[in-house]
Short mmCIF file of C-alpha atoms in Angstrom, two decimals:
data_model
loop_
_atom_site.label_atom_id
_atom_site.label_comp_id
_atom_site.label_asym_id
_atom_site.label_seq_id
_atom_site.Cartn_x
_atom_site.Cartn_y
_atom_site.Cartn_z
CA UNK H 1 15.13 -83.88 -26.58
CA UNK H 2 11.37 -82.15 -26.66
CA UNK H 3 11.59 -81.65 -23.24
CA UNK H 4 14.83 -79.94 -23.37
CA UNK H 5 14.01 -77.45 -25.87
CA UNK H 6 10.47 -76.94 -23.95
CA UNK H 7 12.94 -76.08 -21.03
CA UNK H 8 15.88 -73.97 -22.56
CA UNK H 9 12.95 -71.75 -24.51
CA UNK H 10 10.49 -71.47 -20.81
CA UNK H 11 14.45 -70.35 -19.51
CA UNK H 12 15.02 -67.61 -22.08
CA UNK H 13 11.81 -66.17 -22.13
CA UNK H 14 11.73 -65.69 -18.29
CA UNK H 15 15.13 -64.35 -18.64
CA UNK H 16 13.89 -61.79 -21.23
CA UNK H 17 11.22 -61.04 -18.95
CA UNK H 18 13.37 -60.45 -15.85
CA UNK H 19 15.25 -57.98 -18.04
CA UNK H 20 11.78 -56.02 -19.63
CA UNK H 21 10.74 -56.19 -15.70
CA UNK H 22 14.46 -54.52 -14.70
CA UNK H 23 14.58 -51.79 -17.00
CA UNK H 24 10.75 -50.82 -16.66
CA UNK H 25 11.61 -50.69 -12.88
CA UNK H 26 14.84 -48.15 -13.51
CA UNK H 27 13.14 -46.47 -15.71
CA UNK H 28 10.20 -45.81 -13.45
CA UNK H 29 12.47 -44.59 -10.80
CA UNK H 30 14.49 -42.47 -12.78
CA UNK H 31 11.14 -40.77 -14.24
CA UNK H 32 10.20 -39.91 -10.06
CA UNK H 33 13.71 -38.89 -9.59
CA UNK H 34 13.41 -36.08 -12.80
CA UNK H 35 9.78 -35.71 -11.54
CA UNK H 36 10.99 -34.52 -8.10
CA UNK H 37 13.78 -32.80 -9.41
CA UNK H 38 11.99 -30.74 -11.69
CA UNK H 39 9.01 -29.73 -9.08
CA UNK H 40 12.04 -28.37 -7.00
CA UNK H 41 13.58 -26.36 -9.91
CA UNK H 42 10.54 -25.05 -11.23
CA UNK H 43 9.18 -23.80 -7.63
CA UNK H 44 7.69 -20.40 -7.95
CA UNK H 45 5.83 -17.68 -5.40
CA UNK H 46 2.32 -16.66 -6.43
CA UNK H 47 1.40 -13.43 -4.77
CA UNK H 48 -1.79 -11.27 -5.37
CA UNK H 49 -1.92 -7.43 -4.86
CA UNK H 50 -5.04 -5.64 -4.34
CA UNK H 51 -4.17 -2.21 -4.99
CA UNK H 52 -7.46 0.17 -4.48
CA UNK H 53 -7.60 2.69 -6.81
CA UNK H 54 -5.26 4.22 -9.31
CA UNK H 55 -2.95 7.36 -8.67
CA UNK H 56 0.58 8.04 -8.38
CA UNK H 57 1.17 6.93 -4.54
CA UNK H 58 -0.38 3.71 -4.47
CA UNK H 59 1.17 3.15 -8.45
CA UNK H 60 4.39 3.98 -6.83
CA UNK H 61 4.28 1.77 -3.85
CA UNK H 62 3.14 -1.52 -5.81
CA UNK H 63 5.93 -0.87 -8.27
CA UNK H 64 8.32 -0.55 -5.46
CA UNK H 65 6.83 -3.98 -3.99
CA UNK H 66 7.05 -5.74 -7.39
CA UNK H 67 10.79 -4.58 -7.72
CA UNK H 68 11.44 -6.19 -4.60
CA UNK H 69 10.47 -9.36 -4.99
CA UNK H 70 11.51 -9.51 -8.43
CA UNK H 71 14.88 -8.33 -7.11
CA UNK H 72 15.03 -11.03 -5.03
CA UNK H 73 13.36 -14.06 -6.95
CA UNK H 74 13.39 -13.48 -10.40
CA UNK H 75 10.92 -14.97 -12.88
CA UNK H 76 10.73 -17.27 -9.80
CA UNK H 77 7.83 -15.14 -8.32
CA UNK H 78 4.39 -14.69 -10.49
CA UNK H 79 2.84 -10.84 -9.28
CA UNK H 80 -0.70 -10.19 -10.14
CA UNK H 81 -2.09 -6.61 -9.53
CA UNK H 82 -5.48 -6.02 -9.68
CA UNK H 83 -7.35 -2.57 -9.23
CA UNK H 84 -10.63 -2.74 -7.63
CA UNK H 85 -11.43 0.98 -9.37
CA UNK H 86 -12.04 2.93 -5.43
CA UNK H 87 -15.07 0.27 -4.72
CA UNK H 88 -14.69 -1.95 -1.45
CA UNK H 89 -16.96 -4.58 -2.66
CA UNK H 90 -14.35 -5.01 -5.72
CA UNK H 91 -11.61 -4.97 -2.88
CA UNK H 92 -13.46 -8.40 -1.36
CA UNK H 93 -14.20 -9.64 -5.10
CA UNK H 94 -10.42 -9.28 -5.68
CA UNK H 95 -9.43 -10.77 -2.54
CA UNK H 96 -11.54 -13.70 -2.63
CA UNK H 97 -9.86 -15.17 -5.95
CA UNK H 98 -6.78 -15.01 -4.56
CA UNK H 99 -7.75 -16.67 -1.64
CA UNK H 100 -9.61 -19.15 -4.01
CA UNK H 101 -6.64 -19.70 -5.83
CA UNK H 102 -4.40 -20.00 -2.66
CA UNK H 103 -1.50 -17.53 -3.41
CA UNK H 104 1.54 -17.43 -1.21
CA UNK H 105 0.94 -13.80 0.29
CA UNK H 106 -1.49 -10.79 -0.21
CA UNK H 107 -0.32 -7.51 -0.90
CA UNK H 108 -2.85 -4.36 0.44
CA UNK H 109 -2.61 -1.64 -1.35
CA UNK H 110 -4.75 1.15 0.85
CA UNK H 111 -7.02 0.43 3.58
CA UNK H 112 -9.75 -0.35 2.01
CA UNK H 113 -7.67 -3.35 0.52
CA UNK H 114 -6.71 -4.35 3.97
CA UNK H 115 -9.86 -4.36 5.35
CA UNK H 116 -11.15 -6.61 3.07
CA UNK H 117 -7.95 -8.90 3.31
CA UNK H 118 -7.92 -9.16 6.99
CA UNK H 119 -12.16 -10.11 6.84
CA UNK H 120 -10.83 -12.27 3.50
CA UNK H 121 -8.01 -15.17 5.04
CA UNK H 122 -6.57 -15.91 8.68
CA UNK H 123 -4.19 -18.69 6.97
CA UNK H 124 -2.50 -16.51 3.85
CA UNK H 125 -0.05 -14.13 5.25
CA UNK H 126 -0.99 -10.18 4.58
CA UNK H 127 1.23 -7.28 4.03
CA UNK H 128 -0.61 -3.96 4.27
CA UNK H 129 1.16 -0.76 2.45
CA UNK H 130 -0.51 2.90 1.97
CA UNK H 131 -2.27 2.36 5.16
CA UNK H 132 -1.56 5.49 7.68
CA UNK H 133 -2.94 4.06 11.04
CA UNK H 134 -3.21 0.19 11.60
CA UNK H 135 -5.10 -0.07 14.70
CA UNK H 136 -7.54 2.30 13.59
CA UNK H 137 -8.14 0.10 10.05
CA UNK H 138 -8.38 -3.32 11.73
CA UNK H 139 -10.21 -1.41 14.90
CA UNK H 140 -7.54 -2.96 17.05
CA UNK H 141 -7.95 -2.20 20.85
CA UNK H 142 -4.35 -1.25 22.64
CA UNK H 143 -2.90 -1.55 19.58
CA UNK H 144 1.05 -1.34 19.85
CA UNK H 145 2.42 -1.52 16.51
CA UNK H 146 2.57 -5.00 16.15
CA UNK H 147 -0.63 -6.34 14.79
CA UNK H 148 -0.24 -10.33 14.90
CA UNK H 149 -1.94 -13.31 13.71
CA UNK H 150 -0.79 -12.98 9.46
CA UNK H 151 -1.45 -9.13 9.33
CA UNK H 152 1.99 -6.76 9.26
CA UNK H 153 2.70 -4.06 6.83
CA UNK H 154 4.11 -0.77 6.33
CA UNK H 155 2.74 3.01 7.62
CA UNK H 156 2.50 5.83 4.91
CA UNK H 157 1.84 8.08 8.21
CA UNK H 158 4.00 11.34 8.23
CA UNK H 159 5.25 13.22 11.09
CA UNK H 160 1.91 15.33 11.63
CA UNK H 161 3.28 17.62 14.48
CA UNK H 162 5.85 18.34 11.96
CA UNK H 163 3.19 18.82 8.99
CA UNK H 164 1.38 21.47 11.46
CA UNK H 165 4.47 23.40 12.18
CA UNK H 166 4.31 24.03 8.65
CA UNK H 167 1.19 26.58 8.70
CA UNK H 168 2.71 28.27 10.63
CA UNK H 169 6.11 28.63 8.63
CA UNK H 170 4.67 28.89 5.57
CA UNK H 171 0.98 30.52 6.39
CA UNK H 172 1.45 32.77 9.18
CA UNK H 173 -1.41 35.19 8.67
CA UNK H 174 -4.33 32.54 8.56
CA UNK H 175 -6.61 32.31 11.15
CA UNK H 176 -9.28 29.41 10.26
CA UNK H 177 -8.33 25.70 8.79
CA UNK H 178 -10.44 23.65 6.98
CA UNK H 179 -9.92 19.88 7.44
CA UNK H 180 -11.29 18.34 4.33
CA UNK H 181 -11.35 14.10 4.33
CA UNK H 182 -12.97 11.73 3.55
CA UNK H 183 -15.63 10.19 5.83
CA UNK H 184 -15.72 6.94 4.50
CA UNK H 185 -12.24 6.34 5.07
CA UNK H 186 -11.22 5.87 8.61
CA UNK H 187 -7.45 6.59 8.63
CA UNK H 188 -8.19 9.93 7.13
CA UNK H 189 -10.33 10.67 10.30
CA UNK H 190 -7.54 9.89 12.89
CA UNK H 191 -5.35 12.32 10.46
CA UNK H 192 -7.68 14.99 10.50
CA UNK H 193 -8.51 15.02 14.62
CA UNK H 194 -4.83 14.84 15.33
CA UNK H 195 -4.45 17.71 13.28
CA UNK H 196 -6.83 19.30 14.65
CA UNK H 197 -5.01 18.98 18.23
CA UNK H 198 -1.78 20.14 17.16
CA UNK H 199 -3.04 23.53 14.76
CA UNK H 200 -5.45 24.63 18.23
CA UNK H 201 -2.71 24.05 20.19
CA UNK H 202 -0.43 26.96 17.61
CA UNK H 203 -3.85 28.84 18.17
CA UNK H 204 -5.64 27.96 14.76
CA UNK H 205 -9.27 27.76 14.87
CA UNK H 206 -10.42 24.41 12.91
CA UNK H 207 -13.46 23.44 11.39
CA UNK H 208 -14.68 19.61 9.97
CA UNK H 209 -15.47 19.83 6.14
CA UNK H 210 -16.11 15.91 5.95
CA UNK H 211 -17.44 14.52 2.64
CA UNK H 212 -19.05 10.55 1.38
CA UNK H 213 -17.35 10.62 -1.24
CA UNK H 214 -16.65 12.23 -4.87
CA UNK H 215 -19.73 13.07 -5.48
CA UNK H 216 -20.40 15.70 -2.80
CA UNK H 217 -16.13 16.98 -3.16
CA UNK H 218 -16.94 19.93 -5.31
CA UNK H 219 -20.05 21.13 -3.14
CA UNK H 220 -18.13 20.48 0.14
CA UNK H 221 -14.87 21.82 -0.80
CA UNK H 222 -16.48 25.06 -1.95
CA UNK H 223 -17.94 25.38 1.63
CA UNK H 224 -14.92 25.38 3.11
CA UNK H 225 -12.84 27.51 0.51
CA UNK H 226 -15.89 30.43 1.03
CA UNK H 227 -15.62 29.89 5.14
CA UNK H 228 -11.97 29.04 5.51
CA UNK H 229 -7.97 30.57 5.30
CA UNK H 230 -6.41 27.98 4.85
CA UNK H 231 -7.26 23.95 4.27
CA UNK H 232 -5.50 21.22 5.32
CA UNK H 233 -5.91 17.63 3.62
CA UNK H 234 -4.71 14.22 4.90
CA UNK H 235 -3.76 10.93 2.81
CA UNK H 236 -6.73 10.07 1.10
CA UNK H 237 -7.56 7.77 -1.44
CA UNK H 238 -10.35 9.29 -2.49
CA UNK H 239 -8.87 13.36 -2.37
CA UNK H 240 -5.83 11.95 -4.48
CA UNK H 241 -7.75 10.34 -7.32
CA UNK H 242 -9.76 13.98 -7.21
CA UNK H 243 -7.17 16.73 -6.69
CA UNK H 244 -8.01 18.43 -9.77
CA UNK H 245 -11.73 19.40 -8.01
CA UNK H 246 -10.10 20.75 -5.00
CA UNK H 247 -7.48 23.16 -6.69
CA UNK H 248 -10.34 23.79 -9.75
CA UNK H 249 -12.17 25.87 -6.66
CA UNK H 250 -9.63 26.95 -4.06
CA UNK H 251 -6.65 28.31 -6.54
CA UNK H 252 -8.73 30.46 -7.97
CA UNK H 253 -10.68 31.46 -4.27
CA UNK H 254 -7.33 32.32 -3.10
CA UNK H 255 -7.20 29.94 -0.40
CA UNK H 256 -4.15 27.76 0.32
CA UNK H 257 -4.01 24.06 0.97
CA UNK H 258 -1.79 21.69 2.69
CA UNK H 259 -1.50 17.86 2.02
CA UNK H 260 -0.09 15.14 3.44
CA UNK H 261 1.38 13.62 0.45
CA UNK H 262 3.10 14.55 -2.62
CA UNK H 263 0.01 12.95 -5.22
CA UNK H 264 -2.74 15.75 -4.06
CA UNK H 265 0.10 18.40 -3.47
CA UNK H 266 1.58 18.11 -7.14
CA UNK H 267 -2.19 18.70 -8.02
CA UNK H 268 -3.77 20.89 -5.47
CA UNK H 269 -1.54 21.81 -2.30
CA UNK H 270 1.13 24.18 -1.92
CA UNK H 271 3.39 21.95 0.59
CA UNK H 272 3.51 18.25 1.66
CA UNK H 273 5.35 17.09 4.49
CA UNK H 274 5.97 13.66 2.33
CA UNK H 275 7.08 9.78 2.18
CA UNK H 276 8.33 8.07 -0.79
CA UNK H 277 5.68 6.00 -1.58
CA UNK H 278 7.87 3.28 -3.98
CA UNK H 279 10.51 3.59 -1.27
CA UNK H 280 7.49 2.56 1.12
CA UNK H 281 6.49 -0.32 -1.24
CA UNK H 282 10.03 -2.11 -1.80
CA UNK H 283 10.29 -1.59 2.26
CA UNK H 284 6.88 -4.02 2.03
CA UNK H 285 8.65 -5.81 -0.61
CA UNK H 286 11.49 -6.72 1.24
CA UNK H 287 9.29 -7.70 4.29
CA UNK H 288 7.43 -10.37 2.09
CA UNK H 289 10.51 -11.88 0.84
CA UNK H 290 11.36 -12.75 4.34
CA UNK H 291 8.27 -14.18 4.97
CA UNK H 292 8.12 -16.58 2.02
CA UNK H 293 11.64 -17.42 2.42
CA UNK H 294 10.58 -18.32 5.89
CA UNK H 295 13.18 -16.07 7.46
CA UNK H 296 10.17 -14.50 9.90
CA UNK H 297 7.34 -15.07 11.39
CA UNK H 298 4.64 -12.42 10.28
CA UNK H 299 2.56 -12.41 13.41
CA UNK H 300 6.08 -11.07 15.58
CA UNK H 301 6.68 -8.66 12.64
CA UNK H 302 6.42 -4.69 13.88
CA UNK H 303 4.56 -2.37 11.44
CA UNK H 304 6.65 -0.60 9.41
CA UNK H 305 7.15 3.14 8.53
CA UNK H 306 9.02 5.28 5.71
CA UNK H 307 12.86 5.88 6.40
CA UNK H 308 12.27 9.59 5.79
CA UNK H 309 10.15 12.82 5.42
CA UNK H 310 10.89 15.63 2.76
CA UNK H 311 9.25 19.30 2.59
CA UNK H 312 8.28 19.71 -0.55
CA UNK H 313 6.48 22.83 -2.48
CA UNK H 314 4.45 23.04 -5.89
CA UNK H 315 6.16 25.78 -7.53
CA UNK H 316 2.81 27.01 -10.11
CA UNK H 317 0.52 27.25 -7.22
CA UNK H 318 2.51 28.61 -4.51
CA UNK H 319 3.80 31.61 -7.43
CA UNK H 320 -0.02 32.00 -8.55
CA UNK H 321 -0.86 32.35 -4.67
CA UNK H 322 2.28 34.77 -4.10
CA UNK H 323 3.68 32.37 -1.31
CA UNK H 324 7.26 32.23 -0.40
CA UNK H 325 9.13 29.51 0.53
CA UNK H 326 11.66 29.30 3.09
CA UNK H 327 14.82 27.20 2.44
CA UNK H 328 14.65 23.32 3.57
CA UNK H 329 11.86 22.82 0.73
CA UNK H 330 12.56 20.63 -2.34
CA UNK H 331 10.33 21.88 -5.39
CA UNK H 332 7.98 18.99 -7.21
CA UNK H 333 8.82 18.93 -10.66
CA UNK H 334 6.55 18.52 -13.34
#
């Protein structure tokens, strides 16, 4: 009788056992099942921009980019802008954390930011936007508008034929250009030698005011205001952020200036032969969604340019200067 009891209570415990053993087993699986189900739902995009300085082009295109991929992914995609202030060692600073913290794609904002991308990851796919001439950036050889490896992007680069036509439309009297850059900023050299080729070839005689950076603007610009009849000014980072010293000494000398984008001509220029800079950025935008999604390879990815070009005119400065301007030209407002 003992032994039976011994035997029915050694049954029931390693039945109740069994069962503790069963349920820990469904319960473990059903924990990796949510586990894997909820890793899928809460997937999310990480992408870093490196925008490299503030003003109203480059603010433009990163909000256009942003839109984009919010458009697109919702709260799904995490976008974190940082400014490195117009310094190229903050560009690599910047670029190095997101590398560090392996984001899904870079966004650079300006060539500087580029630059330091491109020397920054070979594995993280980069989208370039503001940047006017990629082969001269990346100091590609033969370059043929594709650049390859994880590098594509999108051209800010106007028509500049086109821009040159307009001395002559809307300046027909001058004589001598000034081409006032930048000479720490590569892209802004190309502009200003191509430039130069198409104004000799309408018979304008050109002359290089080239400057390090802000700190020698005022002294340079005023050489070329005293020497020059006109001055022409290409997309620069570093002429946007300090159009107010340009038109502080030529408006009042007189002398006229043309820029290649709407920032520096709301502020300084009389014309602009111009891109829409947040239309340029949601065009970069919609690149990088097809890149995370997977839909394209970025290496086979052309670069990129603006769907359009608009004349546009600053009304103050072109009434203070007594300019007219032809039809064709929209007026900047504000």
């Amino acid at each position: 009788m003992k032994k039976l009891l011994v035997l029915m209570l050694t049954a029931s415990m390693a039945l109740g056992l069994a069962a503790c053993g069963s349920s820990g087993d469904q319960g473990s699986q059903n924990a990796s099942s949510a586990e894997s189900e909820g890793t899928d739902g809460d997937a999310a995009y990480t992408v870093g921009v490196c925008q490299l300085v503030q003003h109203g082009s480059l603010d433009a295109a990163t909000e256009g980019f942003k839109a984009a991929l919010e458009e697109e992914f919702g709260d799904q995609v995490e976008v974190d802008v940082q400014n490195a202030q117009n310094d190229s060692n903050t560009c690599t600073t910047i670029i190095n954390s997101f590398v560090s913290n392996d984001v899904d794609l870079i966004m650079a904002n300006a060539t500087a930011s580029l630059q330091a991308a491109a020397a920054g990851t070979d594995t993280i796919p980069i989208l370039g936007t503001s940047v006017t001439e990629y082969g001269v950036a990346l100091q590609l050889d033969n370059f043929d508008g594709t650049v390859g490896g994880n590098i594509s992007g999108t051209s800010d680069l106007a028509p500049l034929d086109q821009l040159a036509d307009m001395f002559q439309e809307l300046l027909p009297d001058a004589e001598t250009v000034g081409l006032l850059y930048c000479s720490a900023e590569p892209n802004s050299q190309y502009q200003v030698d191509t430039m130069k080729e198409y104004l000799e070839e309408l018979g304008y005689t050109c002359e290089y005011y080239a400057f390090s950076d802000s700190n020698d603007l005022s002294s340079v610009t005023t050489g070329a205001a005293q020497e020059c009849d006109a001055i022409y000014v290409p997309t620069d980072n570093t002429v946007a952020s300090n159009a107010g010293i340009i038109n502080n000494i030529c408006l009042p000398a007189g002398v006229p200036v043309i820029a290649s984008e709407e920032s520096t001509c709301s502020q300084a220029a009389i014309a602009t032969l111009c891109i829409d800079y947040y239309d340029l950025g949601y065009t970069t935008g919609q690149m990088a969604v097809r890149i995370l999604k997977g839909e394209e390879d970025i290496s086979e990815m052309p670069i990129e340019y603006a769907p359009q070009t608009t004349k546009k005119y600053n009304p103050s400065i072109c009434q203070e200067l007594g300019i007219d301007i032809p039809e064709g030209y929209e007026a900047i407002e504000g």
